Each structure stands twice: as C-alpha cells, then as structure tokens.
Coordinates of C-alpha atoms in Angstrom, one line a residue:
M1279 CA 46.6 60.2 2.0
K1280 CA 43.5 60.9 4.1
K1281 CA 41.4 59.0 1.6
L1282 CA 43.7 56.0 1.8
M1283 CA 43.6 56.0 5.6
S1284 CA 39.8 56.1 5.6
I1285 CA 39.7 53.0 3.3
L1286 CA 42.1 51.1 5.5
L1287 CA 40.1 51.9 8.7
A1288 CA 36.9 50.7 7.0
I1289 CA 38.6 47.4 6.0
L1290 CA 39.8 46.8 9.6
M1291 CA 36.4 47.5 11.0
L1292 CA 34.8 45.0 8.6
I1293 CA 37.3 42.3 9.5
S1294 CA 36.6 42.8 13.2
I1295 CA 32.8 42.5 12.6
L1296 CA 33.2 39.2 10.6
A1297 CA 35.5 37.8 13.2
S1298 CA 33.0 38.4 16.0
C1299 CA 30.2 36.8 13.9
G1300 CA 32.2 33.7 13.3
G1301 CA 32.4 33.1 17.1
N1302 CA 28.7 33.1 17.5
D1303 CA 27.4 29.5 17.9
E1304 CA 23.7 30.3 17.9
T1305 CA 23.3 29.9 14.1
T1306 CA 24.3 26.2 14.3
T1307 CA 21.3 25.3 16.4
T1308 CA 18.7 27.0 14.1
E1309 CA 16.1 24.4 12.9
I1310 CA 16.1 23.7 9.2
P1311 CA 12.6 24.4 7.7
T1312 CA 10.8 21.3 6.5
T1313 CA 10.8 22.6 2.9
E1314 CA 14.6 22.6 2.7
Q1315 CA 16.4 19.9 0.8
P1316 CA 17.4 17.1 3.2
T1317 CA 21.1 16.5 3.7
T1318 CA 21.0 13.1 2.0
E1319 CA 19.4 14.3 -1.2
A1320 CA 20.8 13.7 -4.7
P1321 CA 20.8 16.4 -7.4
T1322 CA 17.3 17.2 -8.4
T1323 CA 17.7 15.6 -11.8
E1324 CA 19.0 12.3 -10.5
I1325 CA 17.6 9.4 -8.4
P1326 CA 18.7 9.4 -4.8
T1327 CA 21.7 7.2 -4.1
T1328 CA 19.7 5.2 -1.5
E1329 CA 17.9 3.3 -4.3
A1330 CA 18.5 3.8 -8.0
P1331 CA 15.9 2.6 -10.5
T1332 CA 16.8 0.2 -13.2
T1333 CA 16.8 3.0 -15.8
E1334 CA 17.9 6.6 -15.7
A1335 CA 15.1 8.9 -14.6
P1336 CA 13.7 11.5 -17.1
K1337 CA 14.9 15.0 -16.5
N1338 CA 11.4 16.2 -15.4
T1339 CA 11.2 13.5 -12.7
W1340 CA 13.0 15.3 -9.9
S1341 CA 11.7 18.9 -9.6
S1342 CA 11.6 21.2 -6.6
K1343 CA 8.8 18.9 -5.3
T1344 CA 11.5 16.5 -4.1
D1345 CA 12.7 19.1 -1.6
I1346 CA 9.9 18.0 0.7
R1347 CA 10.1 14.3 0.2
D1348 CA 10.5 13.6 3.9
T1349 CA 7.5 15.7 4.9
W1350 CA 5.2 12.6 5.2
S1351 CA 7.8 10.1 6.4
G1352 CA 6.2 7.5 8.6
K1353 CA 2.8 7.9 7.1
T1354 CA 0.7 5.3 5.3
L1355 CA -0.8 6.2 2.0
N1356 CA -4.1 4.4 1.5
V1357 CA -5.0 3.8 -2.2
A1358 CA -8.4 2.4 -3.0
C1359 CA -8.4 0.2 -6.1
S1360 CA -11.1 -1.6 -8.1
A1361 CA -10.8 -5.4 -8.4
W1362 CA -12.4 -6.4 -11.6
Y1363 CA -13.1 -10.1 -12.0
R1364 CA -12.6 -11.8 -8.7
E1365 CA -11.9 -10.6 -5.2
G1366 CA -8.3 -10.7 -4.3
A1367 CA -7.1 -11.1 -7.8
P1368 CA -7.1 -7.7 -9.5
W1369 CA -5.1 -9.0 -12.4
A1370 CA -5.9 -5.9 -14.4
M1371 CA -3.8 -3.6 -12.1
P1372 CA -0.9 -5.8 -11.2
E1373 CA 1.3 -2.8 -10.6
T1374 CA -0.4 -2.3 -7.3
F1375 CA -1.1 -5.7 -5.8
I1376 CA 1.9 -7.9 -6.5
T1377 CA 3.8 -9.2 -3.5
E1378 CA 6.8 -11.4 -3.1
E1379 CA 4.4 -14.3 -2.4
N1380 CA 2.7 -13.9 -5.8
D1381 CA 3.6 -16.2 -8.6
A1382 CA 4.7 -14.8 -11.9
D1383 CA 1.2 -14.6 -13.5
F1384 CA 1.9 -11.1 -14.5
G1385 CA 5.3 -11.8 -16.1
E1386 CA 8.6 -12.0 -14.3
K1387 CA 10.0 -8.7 -15.4
I1388 CA 6.8 -6.9 -14.5
Q1389 CA 6.6 -8.5 -11.1
E1390 CA 10.2 -7.6 -10.3
A1391 CA 9.7 -4.0 -11.5
V1392 CA 6.6 -3.6 -9.3
L1393 CA 8.5 -4.8 -6.2
E1394 CA 11.4 -2.6 -7.0
R1395 CA 9.1 0.4 -7.5
N1396 CA 7.4 -0.2 -4.2
E1397 CA 10.7 -0.6 -2.4
F1398 CA 12.0 2.6 -4.0
I1399 CA 9.0 4.6 -2.8
E1400 CA 9.3 3.3 0.7
K1401 CA 13.0 4.0 1.0
T1402 CA 13.0 7.4 -0.7
Y1403 CA 9.9 8.9 0.9
G1404 CA 9.6 6.9 4.1
I1405 CA 5.9 6.1 3.5
K1406 CA 4.1 2.8 3.3
V1407 CA 1.6 2.4 0.3
N1408 CA -1.4 0.4 1.4
W1409 CA -3.2 -0.9 -1.7
I1410 CA -6.8 -1.5 -0.8
N1411 CA -9.1 -3.8 -2.8
A1412 CA -12.0 -1.5 -2.2
A1413 CA -14.7 -2.3 -4.7
N1414 CA -15.7 -4.7 -7.4
A1415 CA -15.4 -2.1 -10.2
D1416 CA -18.0 0.2 -8.5
M1417 CA -15.8 2.8 -6.8
H1418 CA -18.5 5.3 -6.0
K1419 CA -20.1 2.8 -3.6
A1420 CA -16.8 2.2 -1.8
L1421 CA -16.3 6.0 -1.5
E1422 CA -19.8 6.4 -0.2
A1423 CA -19.4 3.7 2.4
A1424 CA -16.1 5.1 3.6
T1425 CA -17.5 8.6 3.8
L1426 CA -20.4 7.5 5.9
A1427 CA -18.2 5.4 8.2
E1428 CA -16.2 8.6 9.1
N1429 CA -13.3 6.6 10.3
I1430 CA -11.9 5.4 7.0
N1431 CA -9.6 7.4 4.8
Y1432 CA -8.6 6.9 1.2
D1433 CA -5.8 9.2 0.1
L1434 CA -6.0 8.2 -3.6
A1435 CA -8.5 6.1 -5.6
A1436 CA -8.3 4.3 -8.9
P1437 CA -11.9 3.8 -10.2
R1438 CA -12.7 2.3 -13.6
M1439 CA -13.3 4.8 -16.3
M1440 CA -17.0 3.8 -16.4
N1441 CA -17.4 5.0 -12.8
V1442 CA -16.2 8.6 -13.3
Q1443 CA -19.6 10.3 -13.5
S1444 CA -21.1 8.6 -10.4
V1445 CA -18.0 9.5 -8.4
V1446 CA -18.2 13.2 -9.4
A1447 CA -22.0 13.3 -9.0
G1448 CA -21.6 12.0 -5.4
G1449 CA -19.2 14.8 -4.6
Y1450 CA -16.6 12.3 -3.5
V1451 CA -13.4 13.8 -5.2
Y1452 CA -11.4 16.9 -5.4
D1453 CA -10.5 18.9 -8.5
L1454 CA -6.9 18.2 -9.7
A1455 CA -6.5 21.4 -11.7
G1456 CA -4.1 24.1 -10.6
R1457 CA -2.6 22.1 -7.7
E1458 CA 0.9 22.8 -6.6
F1459 CA 2.2 19.2 -6.7
I1460 CA 0.4 17.9 -9.9
D1461 CA 1.9 19.0 -13.2
F1462 CA 0.0 17.7 -16.1
E1463 CA 2.8 18.8 -18.4
N1464 CA 4.9 15.9 -17.3
T1465 CA 5.0 13.0 -19.8
Y1466 CA 3.9 10.4 -17.3
Y1467 CA 0.4 11.8 -17.5
R1468 CA -1.6 10.9 -20.6
D1469 CA -2.4 14.2 -22.2
E1470 CA -5.3 12.9 -24.1
S1471 CA -7.1 11.8 -20.9
I1472 CA -6.7 15.2 -19.4
K1473 CA -8.4 16.8 -22.4
T1474 CA -11.2 14.1 -22.2
Y1475 CA -11.9 14.5 -18.5
T1476 CA -11.7 18.3 -18.2
A1477 CA -15.0 20.1 -18.3
H1478 CA -16.3 23.3 -16.6
G1479 CA -12.7 24.1 -15.8
H1480 CA -12.4 21.0 -13.5
T1481 CA -10.2 17.9 -13.9
F1482 CA -11.2 15.2 -11.6
F1483 CA -9.5 12.2 -13.2
V1484 CA -6.3 11.4 -15.1
T1485 CA -4.6 8.4 -16.6
G1486 CA -0.9 8.0 -16.5
G1487 CA 2.1 5.8 -15.6
F1488 CA 0.4 4.4 -12.4
S1489 CA -1.4 1.9 -14.6
T1490 CA -0.7 -0.1 -17.8
L1491 CA -4.3 -0.9 -18.5
D1492 CA -4.9 1.7 -21.2
I1493 CA -1.8 0.4 -23.0
E1494 CA -2.8 -3.2 -22.5
T1495 CA -6.3 -2.8 -23.9
S1496 CA -5.4 -0.5 -26.8
S1497 CA -6.5 -1.7 -30.2
V1498 CA -3.8 -1.9 -32.9
L1499 CA -3.2 -3.5 -36.3
F1500 CA -0.9 -6.4 -36.5
F1501 CA 0.4 -7.5 -39.9
N1502 CA 2.0 -10.6 -41.1
K1503 CA 5.4 -9.7 -42.6
D1504 CA 5.8 -13.1 -44.3
L1505 CA 3.1 -12.0 -46.7
L1506 CA 5.0 -8.9 -47.7
T1507 CA 8.5 -8.2 -49.1
E1508 CA 11.0 -6.4 -46.9
E1509 CA 10.6 -3.3 -49.0
E1510 CA 6.8 -3.3 -48.5
T1511 CA 7.2 -3.8 -44.7
N1512 CA 9.6 -0.8 -44.6
D1513 CA 7.2 1.2 -46.7
I1514 CA 4.3 0.7 -44.2
Y1515 CA 6.5 1.8 -41.3
N1516 CA 7.7 4.9 -43.2
M1517 CA 4.1 5.9 -44.1
V1518 CA 3.3 5.8 -40.4
R1519 CA 6.3 8.0 -39.6
K1520 CA 5.4 10.5 -42.4
G1521 CA 1.7 10.7 -41.4
E1522 CA 0.7 9.1 -44.7
W1523 CA -0.7 5.8 -43.2
T1524 CA -4.3 6.2 -44.4
F1525 CA -7.3 3.9 -45.0
D1526 CA -6.8 3.9 -48.7
K1527 CA -3.2 2.6 -48.2
L1528 CA -4.5 -0.2 -46.0
V1529 CA -7.1 -1.1 -48.7
A1530 CA -4.3 -1.1 -51.3
Y1531 CA -2.1 -3.6 -49.4
A1532 CA -5.1 -5.7 -48.4
S1533 CA -6.4 -5.9 -52.0
D1534 CA -3.0 -6.8 -53.4
V1535 CA -2.5 -9.7 -51.0
Y1536 CA -5.9 -11.0 -51.7
S1537 CA -5.6 -10.8 -55.5
D1538 CA -2.0 -12.2 -55.6
N1539 CA -2.7 -15.2 -53.4
V1540 CA -6.2 -16.3 -54.0
D1541 CA -6.6 -20.0 -54.6
K1542 CA -9.6 -20.3 -56.9
N1543 CA -9.8 -24.1 -56.4
N1544 CA -9.9 -23.8 -52.6
P1545 CA -11.1 -20.3 -51.6
H1546 CA -10.8 -21.0 -47.9
K1547 CA -7.1 -21.2 -48.2
Y1548 CA -6.4 -17.7 -49.6
P1549 CA -5.2 -14.9 -47.3
Y1550 CA -7.8 -12.2 -46.6
G1551 CA -6.4 -8.7 -46.7
V1552 CA -7.7 -7.6 -43.3
C1553 CA -9.9 -8.8 -40.5
L1554 CA -11.4 -6.2 -38.2
T1555 CA -13.1 -7.5 -35.0
S1556 CA -16.4 -6.0 -33.8
Y1557 CA -14.4 -3.8 -31.4
S1558 CA -12.9 -1.8 -34.3
L1559 CA -15.8 -1.7 -36.7
L1560 CA -16.7 1.7 -35.3
Y1561 CA -16.3 5.3 -36.3
N1562 CA -13.9 5.9 -33.5
F1563 CA -11.6 3.7 -35.5
F1564 CA -11.0 7.1 -37.1
G1565 CA -11.1 9.2 -34.0
V1566 CA -14.8 10.0 -34.0
K1567 CA -16.0 10.3 -30.4
Q1568 CA -19.5 10.2 -29.0
T1569 CA -19.0 13.2 -26.8
G1570 CA -16.6 16.0 -26.2
V1571 CA -16.2 19.3 -24.4
D1572 CA -17.1 22.5 -26.2
S1573 CA -14.0 24.7 -26.3
T1574 CA -15.9 27.9 -25.7
T1575 CA -18.4 26.9 -23.0
G1576 CA -16.4 24.1 -21.3
K1577 CA -19.5 22.0 -21.3
W1578 CA -20.1 18.4 -22.3
E1579 CA -21.8 17.9 -25.7
I1580 CA -22.7 15.2 -28.2
T1581 CA -20.1 15.3 -31.0
I1582 CA -21.1 12.2 -32.9
D1583 CA -23.9 13.8 -34.9
D1584 CA -22.1 15.1 -38.0
D1585 CA -21.7 14.4 -41.7
R1586 CA -18.4 12.8 -41.2
V1587 CA -19.9 9.9 -39.3
D1588 CA -22.2 9.2 -42.2
N1589 CA -19.3 9.2 -44.6
I1590 CA -17.2 6.9 -42.4
I1591 CA -20.1 4.4 -42.0
D1592 CA -20.5 4.3 -45.7
I1593 CA -16.8 3.6 -46.1
I1594 CA -16.9 0.8 -43.6
I1595 CA -20.0 -0.8 -45.2
D1596 CA -18.4 -0.7 -48.6
S1597 CA -15.3 -2.3 -47.1
R1598 CA -17.3 -5.1 -45.6
K1599 CA -18.7 -5.9 -49.1
S1600 CA -15.2 -6.2 -50.5
A1601 CA -13.7 -9.7 -51.1
W1602 CA -10.4 -8.7 -49.4
F1603 CA -12.2 -7.9 -46.2
A1604 CA -13.3 -10.3 -43.5
D1605 CA -15.0 -9.9 -40.1
F1606 CA -14.6 -13.6 -39.2
G1607 CA -11.6 -15.8 -38.6
G1608 CA -8.8 -13.7 -37.2
Y1609 CA -6.1 -15.0 -34.9
T1610 CA -6.0 -18.6 -36.3
D1611 CA -5.9 -17.4 -39.9
F1612 CA -3.3 -14.8 -39.1
V1613 CA -0.8 -17.2 -37.6
K1614 CA -1.4 -19.6 -40.5
N1615 CA -0.4 -16.9 -43.0
K1616 CA -4.0 -16.6 -44.3
L1617 CA -4.5 -13.0 -43.2
L1618 CA -2.4 -9.8 -43.7
F1619 CA -3.9 -7.4 -41.2
Y1620 CA -5.5 -8.3 -37.9
N1621 CA -6.6 -6.1 -35.1
Y1622 CA -7.1 -6.8 -31.5
E1623 CA -6.3 -5.5 -28.0
F1624 CA -2.5 -5.3 -28.0
V1625 CA -1.4 -7.7 -25.2
N1626 CA -4.2 -10.2 -25.6
S1627 CA -3.0 -11.4 -29.0
Y1628 CA 0.5 -12.6 -28.5
V1629 CA 0.6 -13.2 -32.2
G1630 CA 4.3 -12.5 -32.4
E1631 CA 5.1 -15.8 -30.7
R1632 CA 3.7 -17.8 -33.7
C1633 CA 4.5 -15.8 -36.8
N1634 CA 6.5 -12.9 -38.1
T1635 CA 4.5 -10.0 -36.8
G1636 CA 4.6 -6.3 -37.4
I1637 CA 2.5 -3.7 -35.6
V1638 CA 1.1 -0.3 -36.5
P1639 CA -1.6 2.1 -35.3
F1640 CA -5.0 2.2 -37.0
P1641 CA -4.6 4.3 -40.2
M1642 CA -6.1 7.8 -40.5
L1643 CA -9.3 8.1 -42.6
N1644 CA -7.3 10.7 -44.7
K1645 CA -4.4 13.1 -44.2
E1646 CA -6.8 15.8 -43.1
Q1647 CA -7.5 13.8 -39.9
G1648 CA -4.1 15.0 -38.8
R1649 CA -3.2 12.3 -36.2
Y1650 CA -3.6 8.6 -35.5
Y1651 CA -6.2 7.4 -33.0
V1652 CA -5.7 4.3 -30.8
P1653 CA -8.9 3.4 -29.0
C1654 CA -8.6 1.5 -25.7
S1655 CA -11.2 -0.4 -23.7
M1656 CA -13.4 2.0 -21.8
Q1657 CA -14.2 -0.6 -19.0
K1658 CA -10.9 -2.2 -17.9
P1659 CA -8.6 0.9 -17.7
V1660 CA -8.5 2.9 -14.5
V1661 CA -8.1 6.6 -13.7
M1662 CA -6.6 8.2 -10.6
C1663 CA -8.4 10.7 -8.4
I1664 CA -8.2 12.2 -4.9
P1665 CA -11.1 11.4 -2.6
K1666 CA -12.3 14.1 -0.2
I1667 CA -11.8 11.7 2.7
T1668 CA -8.0 11.9 2.3
Q1669 CA -6.0 12.5 5.5
D1670 CA -3.9 15.2 3.8
R1671 CA -4.8 16.7 0.4
N1672 CA -1.2 17.9 -0.3
M1673 CA 0.1 14.4 0.5
S1674 CA -2.4 12.9 -2.0
D1675 CA -1.4 15.5 -4.7
Y1676 CA 2.3 14.8 -4.1
F1677 CA 2.0 11.0 -4.2
M1678 CA -0.3 10.9 -7.2
D1679 CA 2.6 12.4 -9.0
V1680 CA 5.1 10.0 -7.4
L1681 CA 3.0 7.0 -8.3
C1682 CA 2.7 8.2 -11.9
W1683 CA 6.4 8.8 -12.6
T1684 CA 7.7 5.8 -10.7
G1685 CA 5.1 3.6 -12.5
E1686 CA 6.3 5.0 -15.8
E1687 CA 10.0 4.5 -14.9
Y1688 CA 9.6 1.0 -13.5
V1689 CA 6.4 -0.8 -14.4
V1690 CA 5.6 0.6 -17.8
K1691 CA 9.1 0.2 -19.1
A1692 CA 9.2 -3.4 -17.8
Y1693 CA 5.8 -4.0 -19.3
I1694 CA 6.9 -2.7 -22.7
D1695 CA 10.1 -4.7 -22.5
E1696 CA 8.3 -7.9 -21.7
K1697 CA 5.5 -7.5 -24.2
M1698 CA 7.7 -6.4 -26.9
E1699 CA 9.6 -9.7 -26.8
M1700 CA 7.0 -10.9 -29.3
F1701 CA 8.5 -8.5 -31.8
R1702 CA 12.1 -8.6 -32.9
T1703 CA 12.9 -5.3 -34.5
K1704 CA 13.4 -1.7 -33.5
D1705 CA 10.6 -0.7 -35.9
E1706 CA 7.9 -2.4 -33.8
R1707 CA 9.2 -0.8 -30.6
E1708 CA 9.2 2.5 -32.2
M1709 CA 5.6 2.0 -33.4
L1710 CA 4.5 1.2 -29.9
T1711 CA 6.3 4.0 -28.0
E1712 CA 6.1 6.8 -30.6
Y1713 CA 2.9 6.2 -32.5
I1714 CA 0.6 3.9 -30.5
I1715 CA 0.9 4.8 -26.8
P1716 CA 1.0 8.6 -27.4
N1717 CA -2.1 8.4 -29.5
I1718 CA -4.3 6.3 -27.1
S1719 CA -7.7 8.0 -27.3
Y1720 CA -10.3 8.2 -24.6
D1721 CA -14.0 8.8 -25.0
A1722 CA -16.1 9.8 -22.0
G1723 CA -19.3 9.0 -23.9
E1724 CA -18.0 5.5 -24.7
V1725 CA -17.7 4.9 -20.9
V1726 CA -21.3 5.3 -20.1
G1727 CA -22.7 5.0 -23.6
W1728 CA -24.8 8.1 -23.2
G1729 CA -27.9 6.0 -23.0
E1730 CA -28.8 4.2 -26.2
L1731 CA -25.8 5.7 -28.0
I1732 CA -23.8 2.8 -26.8
S1733 CA -25.6 0.5 -29.2
I1734 CA -25.7 2.9 -32.1
K1735 CA -22.5 1.4 -33.5
T1736 CA -23.9 -2.0 -34.5
K1737 CA -27.3 -0.7 -35.3
S1738 CA -25.8 1.8 -37.8
Y1739 CA -24.3 -1.0 -39.9
K1740 CA -27.2 -3.4 -39.8
D1741 CA -27.6 -5.5 -43.0
N1742 CA -24.7 -3.5 -44.5
E1743 CA -26.9 -0.4 -44.8
N1744 CA -26.4 3.0 -43.2
H1745 CA -29.0 3.5 -40.5
F1746 CA -27.2 6.1 -38.6
D1747 CA -29.7 9.0 -38.9
E1748 CA -32.7 7.0 -37.7
V1749 CA -30.8 5.3 -34.9
Y1750 CA -29.4 8.6 -33.7
A1751 CA -32.8 10.3 -33.7
E1752 CA -34.1 7.5 -31.4
A1753 CA -31.1 7.7 -29.0
E1754 CA -30.6 11.5 -28.8
P1755 CA -33.2 12.4 -26.2
D1756 CA -31.9 10.0 -23.6
A1757 CA -28.3 11.0 -24.4
L1758 CA -29.1 14.7 -23.9
K1759 CA -30.5 13.9 -20.5
I1760 CA -27.4 12.1 -19.5
I1761 CA -25.2 14.9 -20.8
A1762 CA -27.3 17.4 -18.7
E1763 CA -26.5 15.3 -15.6
W1764 CA -22.8 15.3 -16.4
N1765 CA -22.8 19.1 -16.9
A1766 CA -24.7 19.5 -13.6
A1767 CA -22.2 17.4 -11.7
W1768 CA -19.1 19.0 -13.2
G1769 CA -20.5 22.5 -13.1
G1770 CA -21.8 22.2 -9.6
Y1771 CA -18.6 21.2 -8.0
T1772 CA -17.7 22.6 -4.6
E1773 CA -14.4 22.1 -2.6
E1774 CA -16.2 20.9 0.5

C-alpha cells in the first residue's frame, strides 16, 4: 500500500509541474534559428508549393540544404558568363540570358523553361540572379579586372573550358572539394568532368545542369534507318545496350551497305558505309585522351604516348583506305540515302527533319575498352567555378548547386524534349539519355592543346601513314613545360 501511495504522489507532482510549464508564455517569443525549416516549406523531397516545376523533382534535389533557403533572401547573385561570338548575344548559353523580350531563337520550349526556372529561383529563394556578360570567352581577364577594381563582385563564374588553366594560375577561384553545400554525388553534376578537373586534391571547375553546351556539342553517330531492315536497326540498339557496339560491328554494317547497294555504272550514287568528319578522325574517338591525372600522385601527366594510340591510328588509316569509308560528303549524302553512318555535333545536324534517323554513341574500339566515349567540343562548353571576389562563399556554394539542379530539371529536360523531336522512337531518346549524355568525355589537354600536341592528330595521319612517333617526339618538350605549369598552379593553390 505504501508503494502504491508513493507512485500516486509522484504522478500528482508531475501533473502539477507540466501544468505550470504550460502557462509560461516566454517560449512563444523565442527566435527561430536561421537554419530551421521555414514555416512555408514543403517536404524535403518535393518542390515548394509556391512554384512547382513542370516535372517532378528527383529525390536528391531537396536535401537538408533547403532548410536554409531563406538565408540569402533579398540578395543579388552575380554570375559572370562568357559571351562567345558577339557581344550581347551569347547564344551558346541561352539558359542564362533569355528574357521575355527575346524572340524564340533558342527554341520556344527552351525559352519557356529558362523563364520558368528563373522565376522559380526568385520565388523559392528570394534572390535575384544577375547574369553578367563579363568577357568575350576570356574569363581570366574579366576576373582580373574585377579583382583590381575592388568594388565588383562575381559570386559565380562560367568560363570556357579553354580558360580553366589561366583562371587557376591567376589565383582567382576557390576549391570546390569538400564544401558543405556542393555534393558531387548528385546526378546534375557531370561525373566525368569532376574526374577530369580534379588534380592535387583540388577541384576548381565542374560541368553540370547549369549549361546544355556539352550536350549540344557532343559528337555522335547518326544512321539512316531507311538503309536497314527493322531487325538490323533493333540489332544496333541492342548491341549498344549490351556493351557490344564495337568498331568491327560498325565496319560490318558499313561494308554490307556499300557492297549491297553499289551502282557500278554510276559510282557517285552508291551509299557509303560511313562518313566521319575531321572532328572524329581522332584517337579520342575511342576515349584516348591527351592528358590525365596520375591516380597515385594526383598530378597532371601526358597519357597519349602509349602503344594503344599507334594501334588506333593504324586502324583509322586502314579504314580510310576502304571503299566503304568516306571523309567527304556527309549531311547532303546522308539525307539523300547515300550514306549509312554520319557523325557530327548532335544539335547542329538536325538530320532527323529530312530522313528516318537513328542515333548511337561512337562504338568502342573493342569490348576491353569497357565504356562508350562521347567527345564534346572543348571550346564552346562552359564550366562553373567560384571566384574569390564573391560576396559570400557559402552563398556561392549553395547557388551553384541550385543552378545545377534547376537547370537539369527545367532547361536540360526541355532541351532534350525539343531536340529529340527530330527522332520519333523511344530508342533514340534512350540512346541520348542513357548512353550518350552519361558518357560525354572531357579532356583537359584538348582544351589547351598542350602546346603542339593539339596538331598531332592531323599530322599523325598524314598521307595515310602513321607518323605518330615522330610527331610526338617533336611536341613532347613543349607539352611537358605546359604540364609543369598546370601542376604548379593546381599544387600551389592557397585559400586566400
């Protein structure tokens, strides 16, 4: 009985304490920390109800980072961009500069998506993005001028890939590695670019959903389905899916089309098997890069000087001697059903409007290669970086991530939808989204050419003979000097 009474007394005391706490009004006036979730927020895996995107956001879009999305409300985010061809018309990065006054030069769907994306950022985060046409493709000069001026801030910058070394050497940008608000594991960053531009433990640049340029300038193979049976078309797609789409399979199809359709009385009318432009008659057709980063030392090194390059050059030269192969003609022959395979930068072709077109990545040299490579232009695409003249480094980190995922959700998807109208089947869309875009390959050495190595491609094939060894020996000293400069810049980085 005494034990029961003790328990009852304890319960009565607890009720009394809770009642007295409930009457205290002080807790209702306590300020909510800025890192707490705002009262208007949506679940972390969904888009806020204030402005929903046209498509459902990926699950990794809204992480704990969204808890502080009001932190910079009222701020202006200054983004320095490179105009390419003419001032005021940076067509190559329309996802930044489109306004309601623009005409539909970039495509109506893309234009609408850009405006929706910009409006979404403004409403969701309360910031204004100020896109600044800062330089005519030479970003390091713009950053240098802004640094010397001392009253100009760029919170983000989007230089051309070919400007990356001069920007790092000038000490103008911060390291992106290990930052709280930048997660390179997210799919809206291009993983291959992170590997390419990480050296000495530092990552200063990245490509991702903020720009469509690497997709737009990626080189792919188109093929004319009217020259194949439906079974043959499906066979090509299935080989890509199985990792069996190799150079010998390309040769087999090209040879068959040539031999089956040749008109001996009028040889100019027969369909060639394949036409490869000068942009793809390179060893990086098969993923061979001029430079890379040594996995043990983290330093830049020349990677092009190996036996595999000699082998590939011999294969390409032998192919150029074959009757089924052509390095002239191209688009016109393709749409007139005189060419089975044709390669070019993806968007610039528009071949699907005039013939029954399929699309695949470049084949692997052999199965041992292990993956497809899709080279893109090294001059037109841009990368994103954070200048040291930012007004708030955390804000720059945060909105680099925001610009990437909103660009992927709005602009890239609209871009793919619009450009894929040239194709009419799910197979082509699958090839683009599953086997082309994920395999876009970047080469830092291709950007600056490592001195005379930039011309080693054409010189190596001269007169249909393999001149690689002698051309490389001539170019190597200059290339090694440039690599030493890159290693000094990357390795000598300091935060301030």
